[in-house]
Short mmCIF file of C-alpha atoms in Angstrom, two decimals:
data_model
loop_
_atom_site.label_atom_id
_atom_site.label_comp_id
_atom_site.label_asym_id
_atom_site.label_seq_id
_atom_site.Cartn_x
_atom_site.Cartn_y
_atom_site.Cartn_z
CA MET M 661 108.41 93.24 115.21
CA GLN M 662 106.19 90.80 117.06
CA LEU M 663 104.76 93.75 119.00
CA ILE M 664 103.88 95.51 115.73
CA ARG M 665 102.30 92.39 114.26
CA GLU M 666 100.13 92.00 117.34
CA GLN M 667 98.51 95.35 116.60
CA PHE M 668 97.14 94.08 113.28
CA PRO M 669 94.08 91.87 114.05
CA ILE M 670 93.75 90.62 110.47
CA LEU M 671 97.16 89.04 110.46
CA HIS M 672 96.19 86.48 113.10
CA GLN M 673 94.17 84.08 111.04
CA ASP M 674 94.65 80.96 109.05
CA ILE M 675 94.06 80.93 105.30
CA ASN M 676 93.55 77.54 103.73
CA GLY M 677 94.89 75.88 106.82
CA HIS M 678 98.08 77.95 107.07
CA PRO M 679 98.84 81.14 109.05
CA LEU M 680 98.28 84.14 106.74
CA ILE M 681 101.41 85.68 105.28
CA TYR M 682 100.26 88.97 103.77
CA LEU M 683 102.66 90.15 101.06
CA ASP M 684 100.38 92.54 99.14
CA SER M 685 100.82 95.80 101.00
CA ALA M 686 101.74 97.71 97.82
CA ALA M 687 98.15 97.08 96.78
CA THR M 688 96.66 97.94 100.17
CA SER M 689 98.08 97.81 103.64
CA GLN M 690 96.44 96.15 106.66
CA LYS M 691 95.08 98.37 109.47
CA PRO M 692 96.26 98.42 113.04
CA ARG M 693 93.85 98.27 115.96
CA SER M 694 94.42 101.98 116.71
CA VAL M 695 93.09 103.03 113.30
CA ILE M 696 90.13 100.68 113.42
CA ASP M 697 89.32 102.01 116.91
CA ALA M 698 89.66 105.64 115.86
CA VAL M 699 87.12 105.19 113.02
CA LYS M 700 84.81 103.27 115.38
CA ARG M 701 85.12 105.89 118.09
CA TYR M 702 84.38 108.64 115.59
CA TYR M 703 81.16 106.95 114.44
CA GLU M 704 80.18 106.05 118.02
CA TRP M 705 80.86 109.46 119.58
CA ASP M 706 81.61 112.32 117.25
CA ASN M 707 79.80 111.75 113.93
CA ALA M 708 78.21 114.88 112.41
CA ASN M 709 78.71 116.90 109.26
CA VAL M 710 81.63 119.33 109.29
CA HIS M 711 81.94 123.10 108.98
CA ARG M 712 78.23 123.78 109.48
CA GLY M 713 76.90 122.31 112.68
CA VAL M 714 76.40 124.78 115.51
CA HIS M 715 75.89 121.80 117.84
CA THR M 716 78.57 120.04 119.85
CA LEU M 717 78.93 117.06 117.57
CA GLY M 718 79.34 119.33 114.60
CA SER M 719 82.32 121.05 116.16
CA ARG M 720 83.80 117.78 117.34
CA ALA M 721 83.60 116.32 113.84
CA THR M 722 85.10 119.52 112.41
CA ASP M 723 87.90 119.41 114.93
CA ALA M 724 88.59 115.74 114.13
CA TYR M 725 88.61 116.39 110.40
CA GLU M 726 90.75 119.50 110.48
CA GLY M 727 92.96 117.90 113.13
CA ALA M 728 93.72 115.11 110.63
CA ARG M 729 94.70 117.77 108.10
CA GLU M 730 97.19 119.22 110.57
CA LYS M 731 98.69 115.75 111.07
CA VAL M 732 99.03 115.29 107.28
CA ALA M 733 100.71 118.68 106.88
CA LYS M 734 103.19 117.79 109.58
CA PHE M 735 103.69 114.29 108.24
CA ILE M 736 104.95 115.50 104.83
CA HIS M 737 106.31 118.79 106.23
CA ALA M 738 104.02 121.09 104.22
CA ALA M 739 104.30 124.81 104.95
CA SER M 740 100.58 125.14 105.74
CA THR M 741 97.33 123.13 106.21
CA GLN M 742 95.99 125.14 103.30
CA GLU M 743 98.24 123.07 101.03
CA ILE M 744 96.60 119.77 102.05
CA ILE M 745 93.54 118.78 100.00
CA PHE M 746 91.67 115.64 101.05
CA THR M 747 90.70 113.46 98.10
CA ARG M 748 89.58 109.91 97.47
CA GLY M 749 93.13 108.75 96.90
CA THR M 750 96.17 109.11 94.68
CA THR M 751 94.12 108.63 91.47
CA ALA M 752 91.70 111.42 92.42
CA SER M 753 94.60 113.65 93.47
CA LEU M 754 96.43 113.22 90.16
CA ASN M 755 93.21 113.71 88.23
CA LEU M 756 92.68 116.94 90.10
CA VAL M 757 96.04 118.28 88.92
CA ALA M 758 95.42 117.02 85.39
CA SER M 759 91.89 118.33 85.06
CA SER M 760 92.38 121.66 86.76
CA TYR M 761 96.00 122.74 86.49
CA ALA M 762 97.17 120.93 83.39
CA ARG M 763 94.23 121.70 81.17
CA ALA M 764 94.49 125.35 81.95
CA VAL M 765 98.17 125.70 81.22
CA CYS M 766 98.84 123.22 78.41
CA GLY M 767 98.36 124.03 74.76
CA GLU M 768 99.58 123.03 71.28
CA GLY M 769 103.29 122.31 71.31
CA ASP M 770 103.61 122.01 75.06
CA GLU M 771 104.98 118.90 76.65
CA ILE M 772 104.10 116.75 79.61
CA VAL M 773 106.98 114.48 80.69
CA ILE M 774 106.48 111.13 82.54
CA THR M 775 108.32 107.80 82.63
CA PRO M 776 107.49 104.29 81.30
CA MET M 777 107.19 102.95 84.88
CA GLU M 778 104.15 105.02 85.80
CA HIS M 779 101.03 103.41 87.27
CA HIS M 780 97.95 103.95 85.08
CA ALA M 781 96.85 106.62 87.54
CA ASN M 782 99.89 108.76 86.62
CA LEU M 783 99.59 108.05 82.91
CA ILE M 784 95.98 108.05 81.73
CA PRO M 785 95.06 111.48 83.22
CA TRP M 786 97.96 113.01 81.20
CA GLN M 787 96.89 111.09 78.03
CA GLN M 788 93.53 112.73 78.40
CA VAL M 789 95.07 116.24 78.89
CA VAL M 790 97.16 115.74 75.77
CA LYS M 791 94.10 114.72 73.76
CA ALA M 792 92.15 117.76 74.93
CA THR M 793 94.93 120.41 74.61
CA GLY M 794 97.16 119.35 71.71
CA ALA M 795 100.17 118.98 74.04
CA THR M 796 102.50 115.98 73.66
CA LEU M 797 103.38 113.27 76.14
CA LYS M 798 107.07 112.53 76.43
CA TYR M 799 108.84 109.74 78.24
CA ILE M 800 112.14 109.81 80.12
CA PRO M 801 113.74 106.57 78.85
CA MET M 802 114.56 103.75 81.32
CA GLN M 803 117.75 101.82 81.75
CA PRO M 804 117.64 98.02 81.45
CA ASP M 805 117.46 97.68 85.26
CA GLY M 806 114.39 99.96 85.45
CA THR M 807 116.08 103.13 86.67
CA ILE M 808 116.29 106.54 85.05
CA THR M 809 119.49 108.67 84.72
CA ILE M 810 119.80 112.37 85.37
CA GLU M 811 121.34 112.74 81.86
CA ASP M 812 118.15 111.38 80.31
CA VAL M 813 116.04 113.64 82.51
CA GLU M 814 118.15 116.58 81.27
CA LYS M 815 117.66 115.49 77.65
CA THR M 816 113.92 114.92 77.91
CA ILE M 817 112.75 118.07 79.73
CA THR M 818 112.81 121.22 77.54
CA ASN M 819 111.57 124.75 77.77
CA ARG M 820 108.32 123.52 76.17
CA THR M 821 107.74 121.20 79.13
CA LYS M 822 104.93 122.43 81.29
CA ILE M 823 104.52 119.43 83.63
CA VAL M 824 106.83 116.67 84.79
CA SER M 825 105.02 113.87 86.64
CA VAL M 826 107.06 110.97 88.04
CA THR M 827 106.42 108.27 90.58
CA HIS M 828 108.56 108.54 93.66
CA VAL M 829 108.74 104.75 93.98
CA SER M 830 107.71 102.23 91.31
CA ASN M 831 105.02 99.82 92.39
CA VAL M 832 106.45 97.14 90.14
CA LEU M 833 110.24 97.63 89.91
CA GLY M 834 110.80 98.98 93.37
CA THR M 835 112.85 101.78 91.76
CA ILE M 836 113.30 104.87 93.97
CA ASN M 837 113.43 107.90 91.65
CA PRO M 838 115.66 110.93 92.34
CA ILE M 839 112.74 113.35 92.79
CA LYS M 840 114.73 116.22 94.21
CA GLU M 841 117.10 116.26 91.25
CA ILE M 842 114.31 115.89 88.70
CA THR M 843 112.37 118.69 90.41
CA ALA M 844 115.43 121.04 90.15
CA ILE M 845 115.68 120.28 86.39
CA ALA M 846 111.93 120.78 85.84
CA HIS M 847 112.05 124.09 87.65
CA ARG M 848 114.99 125.28 85.62
CA HIS M 849 112.80 124.87 82.54
CA GLY M 850 109.76 126.52 84.18
CA ALA M 851 107.81 123.28 84.47
CA VAL M 852 105.92 122.18 87.56
CA MET M 853 106.81 118.91 89.28
CA VAL M 854 104.11 116.43 90.18
CA VAL M 855 105.01 113.39 92.33
CA ASP M 856 103.01 110.15 92.60
CA GLY M 857 103.77 109.36 96.22
CA ALA M 858 101.45 106.31 96.56
CA GLN M 859 104.41 103.98 97.15
CA SER M 860 106.65 106.39 99.07
CA ALA M 861 104.55 108.22 101.68
CA PRO M 862 103.75 104.91 103.51
CA HIS M 863 107.33 103.75 103.59
CA MET M 864 109.80 106.63 104.02
CA LYS M 865 110.17 110.07 105.44
CA VAL M 866 108.86 112.54 102.91
CA ASP M 867 109.56 116.25 103.06
CA VAL M 868 107.74 118.12 100.32
CA GLN M 869 109.64 121.32 101.03
CA ASP M 870 112.98 119.65 100.79
CA LEU M 871 111.93 117.85 97.54
CA ASP M 872 110.60 121.21 96.40
CA CYS M 873 107.96 119.45 94.28
CA ASP M 874 104.84 121.38 93.34
CA PHE M 875 102.30 118.61 93.83
CA TYR M 876 102.56 115.37 95.79
CA ALA M 877 99.74 112.79 95.73
CA PHE M 878 99.20 109.81 98.04
CA SER M 879 96.58 107.38 99.37
CA GLY M 880 95.65 106.64 102.98
CA HIS M 881 94.86 102.94 102.45
CA LYS M 882 98.44 102.02 101.60
CA MET M 883 99.64 103.53 104.89
CA CYS M 884 97.42 101.81 107.47
CA ALA M 885 94.46 104.15 106.95
CA PRO M 886 90.99 103.22 105.55
CA THR M 887 90.27 103.14 101.86
CA GLY M 888 88.60 106.19 100.32
CA ILE M 889 90.86 108.89 101.79
CA GLY M 890 93.86 110.38 100.07
CA VAL M 891 95.82 113.62 99.81
CA LEU M 892 96.88 116.12 97.26
CA TYR M 893 99.60 118.43 98.48
CA GLY M 894 100.13 121.50 96.33
CA LYS M 895 102.14 124.69 96.75
CA LYS M 896 99.79 127.42 97.91
CA ALA M 897 100.31 129.84 95.02
CA LEU M 898 99.58 127.09 92.50
CA LEU M 899 96.46 125.84 94.29
CA GLU M 900 95.21 129.40 94.53
CA SER M 901 95.59 129.84 90.83
CA MET M 902 93.56 126.73 90.07
CA GLU M 903 89.85 126.29 89.51
CA PRO M 904 87.90 123.61 91.41
CA ILE M 905 86.77 120.56 89.40
CA GLU M 906 83.86 119.64 91.61
CA PHE M 907 81.12 122.16 92.42
CA GLY M 908 78.41 122.09 95.05
CA GLY M 909 78.10 122.30 98.80
CA GLU M 910 81.08 122.82 101.14
CA MET M 911 83.26 124.48 98.56
CA ILE M 912 81.40 127.77 98.06
CA ASP M 913 81.69 131.20 99.56
CA HIS M 914 78.82 133.20 98.17
CA VAL M 915 76.10 131.99 95.86
CA ASP M 916 73.51 133.91 93.89
CA LEU M 917 71.14 132.91 91.10
CA THR M 918 73.65 133.05 88.33
CA ASP M 919 77.14 132.75 89.84
CA ALA M 920 79.12 131.75 92.90
CA THR M 921 82.49 132.28 94.50
CA TRP M 922 84.72 129.73 96.17
CA LYS M 923 85.85 129.19 99.65
CA GLU M 924 89.49 129.73 100.42
CA LEU M 925 92.03 126.89 100.39
CA PRO M 926 91.84 124.03 100.94
CA TRP M 927 88.10 123.81 101.01
CA LYS M 928 87.43 125.08 97.49
CA PHE M 929 88.62 121.71 96.25
CA GLU M 930 86.51 119.69 98.68
CA GLY M 931 82.97 119.92 97.27
CA GLY M 932 80.30 117.88 99.06
CA THR M 933 80.40 116.23 102.46
CA PRO M 934 84.05 115.11 102.81
CA ILE M 935 85.46 111.71 103.84
CA ILE M 936 85.41 112.60 107.52
CA ALA M 937 85.84 109.15 109.10
CA GLY M 938 88.52 108.38 106.54
CA ALA M 939 90.43 111.48 107.46
CA VAL M 940 90.12 110.57 111.15
CA GLY M 941 91.52 107.12 110.30
CA LEU M 942 94.32 108.67 108.30
CA GLY M 943 95.18 110.87 111.31
CA ALA M 944 95.36 107.81 113.53
CA ALA M 945 97.50 105.98 110.98
CA ILE M 946 99.96 108.93 110.88
CA ASP M 947 100.14 108.76 114.69
CA PHE M 948 100.80 105.07 114.53
CA LEU M 949 103.51 105.31 111.86
CA THR M 950 105.30 108.30 113.34
CA GLU M 951 105.39 106.74 116.76
CA ILE M 952 107.30 103.81 115.27
CA GLY M 953 109.32 106.14 113.06
CA LEU M 954 109.38 106.30 109.31
CA ASP M 955 113.16 105.91 109.32
CA VAL M 956 112.75 102.61 111.33
CA ILE M 957 110.11 101.42 108.86
CA GLU M 958 112.25 102.28 105.87
CA GLU M 959 115.24 100.52 107.35
CA HIS M 960 113.19 97.41 108.15
CA GLU M 961 111.74 97.17 104.66
CA HIS M 962 115.11 97.82 103.03
CA LYS M 963 116.59 94.88 104.89
CA LEU M 964 113.60 92.72 104.19
CA SER M 965 113.64 93.53 100.51
CA ALA M 966 117.33 92.73 100.22
CA TYR M 967 116.81 89.46 102.14
CA ALA M 968 113.92 88.51 99.87
CA TYR M 969 115.92 89.39 96.80
CA ASP M 970 118.79 87.12 97.86
CA ARG M 971 116.54 84.30 98.98
CA LEU M 972 114.44 84.37 95.82
CA LEU M 973 117.59 84.27 93.66
CA THR M 974 118.30 80.76 95.12
CA LEU M 975 115.24 79.40 93.27
CA ASP M 976 115.55 77.72 89.96
CA ASP M 977 114.19 79.57 86.97
CA ILE M 978 113.44 82.81 88.82
CA THR M 979 113.45 86.19 87.08
CA ILE M 980 113.43 89.28 89.33
CA TYR M 981 112.62 92.64 87.75
CA GLY M 982 113.98 96.06 88.76
CA PRO M 983 117.23 97.39 90.17
CA VAL M 984 119.52 95.25 92.35
CA GLN M 985 120.54 98.10 94.70
CA ASN M 986 118.55 100.85 96.35
CA ARG M 987 115.11 99.27 95.97
CA SER M 988 111.95 99.70 97.94
CA GLY M 989 110.19 97.01 99.92
CA LEU M 990 108.88 94.87 97.12
CA VAL M 991 110.05 92.12 94.76
CA THR M 992 108.44 91.49 91.44
CA PHE M 993 109.25 88.18 89.72
CA ASN M 994 108.29 85.35 87.45
CA LEU M 995 108.87 81.69 88.16
CA GLY M 996 109.91 79.89 84.96
CA ASP M 997 107.05 79.43 82.58
CA VAL M 998 104.48 79.20 85.38
CA HIS M 999 101.91 81.92 84.83
CA PRO M 1000 101.71 84.44 87.72
CA HIS M 1001 98.08 83.56 88.30
CA ASP M 1002 98.98 79.98 88.85
CA VAL M 1003 101.84 81.05 91.14
CA ALA M 1004 99.48 83.28 93.15
CA THR M 1005 96.87 80.53 93.39
CA VAL M 1006 99.34 77.93 94.57
CA LEU M 1007 100.82 80.41 97.12
CA ASP M 1008 97.26 81.17 98.38
CA THR M 1009 96.69 77.55 99.13
CA LYS M 1010 99.77 77.87 101.40
CA GLY M 1011 98.34 80.98 103.05
CA VAL M 1012 100.72 83.35 101.24
CA ALA M 1013 99.03 86.39 99.67
CA VAL M 1014 100.84 87.92 96.68
CA ARG M 1015 99.67 90.04 93.74
CA ALA M 1016 99.64 88.66 90.19
CA GLY M 1017 98.88 90.55 87.03
CA HIS M 1018 99.95 93.77 85.35
CA HIS M 1019 99.80 95.89 88.52
CA CYS M 1020 98.04 98.73 86.66
CA CYS M 1021 101.18 99.18 84.56
CA GLN M 1022 100.42 97.73 81.10
CA PRO M 1023 103.01 99.82 79.23
CA LEU M 1024 105.69 98.75 81.79
CA MET M 1025 104.69 95.09 81.30
CA ARG M 1026 105.32 95.48 77.58
CA TRP M 1027 108.67 97.17 78.30
CA LEU M 1028 109.59 94.14 80.45
CA ASN M 1029 108.28 91.93 77.60
CA VAL M 1030 105.96 89.99 79.84
CA SER M 1031 102.16 89.87 80.01
CA SER M 1032 102.14 89.81 83.80
CA THR M 1033 104.24 89.23 86.86
CA ALA M 1034 103.91 88.17 90.49
CA ARG M 1035 104.80 90.62 93.25
CA ALA M 1036 105.54 90.25 96.94
CA SER M 1037 105.42 93.58 98.80
CA PHE M 1038 106.36 94.23 102.38
CA TYR M 1039 105.40 96.53 105.18
CA LEU M 1040 106.30 97.12 108.78
CA TYR M 1041 104.51 93.97 109.96
CA ASN M 1042 106.40 91.61 107.68
CA THR M 1043 109.31 89.47 108.89
CA GLU M 1044 112.12 87.30 107.52
CA GLU M 1045 110.00 84.28 108.40
CA ASP M 1046 107.37 85.62 106.01
CA VAL M 1047 109.98 85.68 103.25
CA ASP M 1048 111.08 82.15 104.17
CA ARG M 1049 107.47 80.99 103.91
CA LEU M 1050 107.22 82.66 100.48
CA VAL M 1051 110.39 80.98 99.27
CA ASP M 1052 109.26 77.56 100.54
CA ALA M 1053 105.88 77.99 98.89
CA LEU M 1054 107.57 79.04 95.61
CA LYS M 1055 109.79 75.98 95.76
CA GLN M 1056 106.70 73.80 96.05
CA THR M 1057 105.03 75.78 93.21
CA GLY M 1058 108.03 74.99 90.98
CA GLU M 1059 107.98 71.32 91.96
CA PHE M 1060 104.19 71.10 91.47
CA PHE M 1061 104.20 72.64 88.06
CA GLY M 1062 107.44 71.03 87.00
CA HIS M 1063 105.88 67.68 87.91
CA ALA M 1064 102.45 68.38 86.54
CA ILE M 1065 103.70 69.81 83.25
CA GLY M 1066 106.95 67.89 82.78
CA MET P 734 91.51 72.98 99.63
CA GLN P 735 93.97 70.85 97.71
CA LEU P 736 95.88 71.97 94.72
CA ASP P 737 95.10 68.74 92.91
CA ASP P 738 91.38 69.73 93.08
CA LEU P 739 92.17 72.70 90.88
CA TYR P 740 95.03 71.46 88.73
CA ARG P 741 93.77 68.10 87.59
CA ARG P 742 95.87 65.98 85.29
CA VAL P 743 93.45 66.57 82.41
CA ILE P 744 93.84 70.37 82.80
CA MET P 745 97.59 70.08 82.78
CA ASP P 746 97.46 67.94 79.69
CA HIS P 747 95.37 70.58 77.80
CA TYR P 748 97.76 73.24 79.10
CA LYS P 749 100.80 71.36 77.96
CA ASN P 750 99.33 70.08 74.72
CA PRO P 751 96.67 72.61 73.74
CA ARG P 752 94.23 71.39 71.11
CA ASN P 753 93.43 73.77 68.30
CA GLN P 754 96.05 76.29 69.04
CA GLY P 755 96.88 78.38 66.07
CA THR P 756 95.24 80.64 63.55
CA LEU P 757 92.76 80.34 60.68
CA ASP P 758 92.75 82.33 57.41
CA GLU P 759 91.46 85.86 57.32
CA GLU P 760 87.98 84.94 56.32
CA ALA P 761 87.46 83.40 59.77
CA VAL P 762 85.47 85.35 62.36
CA THR P 763 88.11 86.71 64.75
CA VAL P 764 87.48 87.71 68.37
CA ASN P 765 90.11 89.33 70.56
CA LEU P 766 89.35 89.39 74.24
CA ASN P 767 91.47 90.25 77.24
CA ASN P 768 91.12 90.08 80.94
CA PRO P 769 91.93 93.65 82.00
CA THR P 770 92.61 92.72 85.59
CA CYS P 771 95.45 90.37 84.74
CA GLY P 772 96.57 91.05 81.25
CA ASP P 773 95.61 87.68 79.82
CA ARG P 774 94.44 87.77 76.21
CA ILE P 775 92.94 85.35 73.75
CA GLN P 776 92.35 85.43 70.04
CA LEU P 777 89.68 83.04 68.97
CA GLN P 778 89.13 82.38 65.31
CA MET P 779 86.15 80.45 63.97
CA GLN P 780 85.06 79.25 60.60
CA LEU P 781 81.31 79.75 60.76
CA GLU P 782 79.15 78.35 58.03
CA ASP P 783 75.42 77.82 57.71
CA GLY P 784 74.99 78.22 61.43
CA ILE P 785 77.60 75.67 62.22
CA VAL P 786 80.99 76.10 63.99
CA LYS P 787 83.07 74.32 61.39
CA GLN P 788 86.49 75.03 62.83
CA ALA P 789 87.82 76.92 65.89
CA LYS P 790 91.39 77.88 66.79
CA PHE P 791 92.86 80.04 69.52
CA SER P 792 96.09 81.80 70.36
CA GLY P 793 97.16 84.13 73.16
CA GLU P 794 98.67 84.36 76.55
CA GLY P 795 97.28 83.09 79.78
CA CYS P 796 97.48 80.91 82.86
CA SER P 797 96.94 77.17 82.90
CA ILE P 798 93.24 77.58 83.62
CA SER P 799 92.52 80.02 80.77
CA LEU P 800 94.53 78.14 78.19
CA SER P 801 93.25 74.71 79.09
CA SER P 802 89.70 76.04 79.12
CA ALA P 803 90.25 77.50 75.61
CA SER P 804 91.67 74.23 74.44
CA MET P 805 88.61 72.31 75.77
CA MET P 806 86.14 74.85 74.49
CA THR P 807 87.43 74.63 70.93
CA GLU P 808 87.32 70.82 71.07
CA ALA P 809 83.79 70.83 72.42
CA VAL P 810 82.14 73.30 69.99
CA LYS P 811 83.57 72.06 66.71
CA GLY P 812 80.75 70.81 64.50
CA LYS P 813 78.06 72.20 66.78
CA SER P 814 75.27 74.46 65.58
CA TYR P 815 75.17 78.04 66.95
CA ASP P 816 72.32 77.14 69.28
CA GLU P 817 74.11 74.05 70.55
CA ALA P 818 77.34 76.00 71.06
CA LEU P 819 75.56 78.81 72.89
CA ALA P 820 73.68 76.35 75.03
CA LEU P 821 77.01 74.76 75.89
CA ALA P 822 78.40 78.18 76.88
CA ASP P 823 75.36 78.70 79.13
CA LYS P 824 75.92 75.27 80.65
CA PHE P 825 79.56 76.16 81.27
CA SER P 826 78.58 79.36 83.06
CA GLU P 827 76.36 77.36 85.44
CA PHE P 828 79.05 74.74 85.90
CA ILE P 829 81.85 77.17 86.68
CA LYS P 830 79.70 78.74 89.39
CA GLY P 831 79.58 75.40 91.09
CA GLU P 832 76.45 73.78 89.64
CA ASP P 833 76.54 70.04 89.16
CA VAL P 834 76.58 69.64 85.38
CA GLU P 835 77.72 66.91 83.08
CA PHE P 836 79.44 67.46 79.76
CA GLU P 837 78.67 64.48 77.61
CA GLU P 838 80.09 66.53 74.68
CA LEU P 839 83.51 66.52 76.24
CA GLU P 840 84.08 64.99 79.69
CA ASP P 841 87.47 66.76 79.99
CA ILE P 842 85.59 69.98 80.81
CA GLU P 843 84.42 68.51 84.11
CA ALA P 844 88.01 68.61 85.27
CA LEU P 845 87.57 72.35 85.69
CA SER P 846 85.04 71.87 88.44
CA GLY P 847 87.64 72.83 91.05
CA VAL P 848 87.76 76.38 89.61
CA SER P 849 84.41 77.23 91.28
CA LYS P 850 86.22 77.01 94.65
CA PHE P 851 88.72 79.66 93.50
CA PRO P 852 86.51 82.71 92.76
CA ALA P 853 89.45 84.80 91.53
CA ARG P 854 90.09 82.23 88.80
CA ILE P 855 86.58 81.97 87.36
CA LYS P 856 87.29 84.81 84.87
CA CYS P 857 90.30 82.83 83.57
CA ALA P 858 88.06 79.83 82.80
CA THR P 859 85.30 81.86 81.13
CA LEU P 860 87.48 84.01 78.88
CA ALA P 861 87.42 81.62 75.90
CA TRP P 862 83.71 80.93 76.28
CA ASN P 863 83.01 84.62 76.25
CA ALA P 864 84.96 84.87 73.03
CA LEU P 865 82.84 82.09 71.60
CA ARG P 866 79.63 83.91 72.41
CA LYS P 867 80.95 87.13 70.97
CA GLY P 868 81.94 85.45 67.68
CA ILE P 869 78.63 83.76 67.19
CA GLU P 870 76.65 86.91 68.08
CA HIS P 871 78.78 88.83 65.63
CA ASP P 872 78.05 86.34 62.84
CA ASN P 873 74.31 86.29 63.71
CA ASN P 874 74.18 90.10 63.58
CA ASN P 875 75.92 90.08 60.18
CA ASN P 876 73.55 87.50 58.81
CA ASN P 877 70.53 89.49 60.00
CA LYS P 878 71.66 92.66 58.27
#
């Protein structure tokens, strides 16, 4: 693990007089040297616009951009690069499905099915579709431990369901949802399955053909790539049936004074100069992660998460949210009456970076009956010592506030 | 950076024993504000009469900084004219950005000076003061109609 840590330059600094312990990778991951270098090299040697330059740099940039698409297709085992749309991130990917596909197929009486654990990015786009089309938004209920059961999925999805959209891994609870099973149920009812993969693609092997989902959305920045680049995977037949939502350069085939036709997939959804350097960085991140092995990363985080869960439970007054077993690499908690903001500030003075707030999940916070929580999230560069530092800092937080308040 | 710089005893006292926590009757001007990045929320109720803040009470959820700041703010503005209260809010904005300012109205407020060194927490401290501004502006607008 030390070898992996060494490849992340940002981790080797002191924060407030303590070595940085970065436990906020579910918000955004840090970047390895190889990704930073790939983006730098692209700008220093290859930078040009894509798909139009006759000159050498133009074809180098195009090769780099399209080469990244091939890496993404392989990374999630898509059948073709035509099924890989580059976007700004998971939010943009989900909005593309909502604005193009959902608005075209949903009408009065139709249903869109989601869960109460969705990130705002997999909730608000559907709320907007429902408002515009007269469809209804339905929720698969959650068990007290923040999981969903197949029985409830069966009960919620009906023949009026047009779209089922579920997060693969909850960014708050750490719940890993049974996507393959939910997809099978959705398909039986003629609905399409959308997966928010923001918290799964970085951390586990994802095979979109095995899951059989129709759309899968994820972000580069949570998986060692730069911000501003993301992916929408969609099955070819569905993407072909959809209209673009952004119009302009890059995405057109033939243009005359009154009308235009679109390029073939995937470019019809990529209007304007794309995020070329971001895609190059994403390609480098995929190389980095696959060289280590997604199974190795998953195993490492699984162990770390279990270790953190057990260590945190030794603290007085701790509440940990989400399932006990089969959880992803994060732990969301509250420490007695101490507000998560205060927890995060105290931890920051000890060099420990955690997230505090509602994690873009306000309905889920209400379900948990809290206004906010603190969250420590792990990635391949975190260690058991990081967890120990977190636990020590939390102990001191409890003592400080117990003393200051009591 | 020391924790005690941020969490002074006075702050902890206002957090533990908030002044003016509660609600006023329905004739009071009510302002609900939240901090969308963290989920904190405050309800500020004020009895505003003849351009004077006669009474102010707050309720809500928040961290030690936002709740202690609300407690201090309600203490400081009670009995002040609108202009005085708004001037105090302006002064607080300068202060929380790190300006050297004295609060002869309520010295307790000066305990929040450490917040300026924690940029992520400035919004916590200003929430109640923003509610104050909104309430007075609302009343001014109504009176001008």
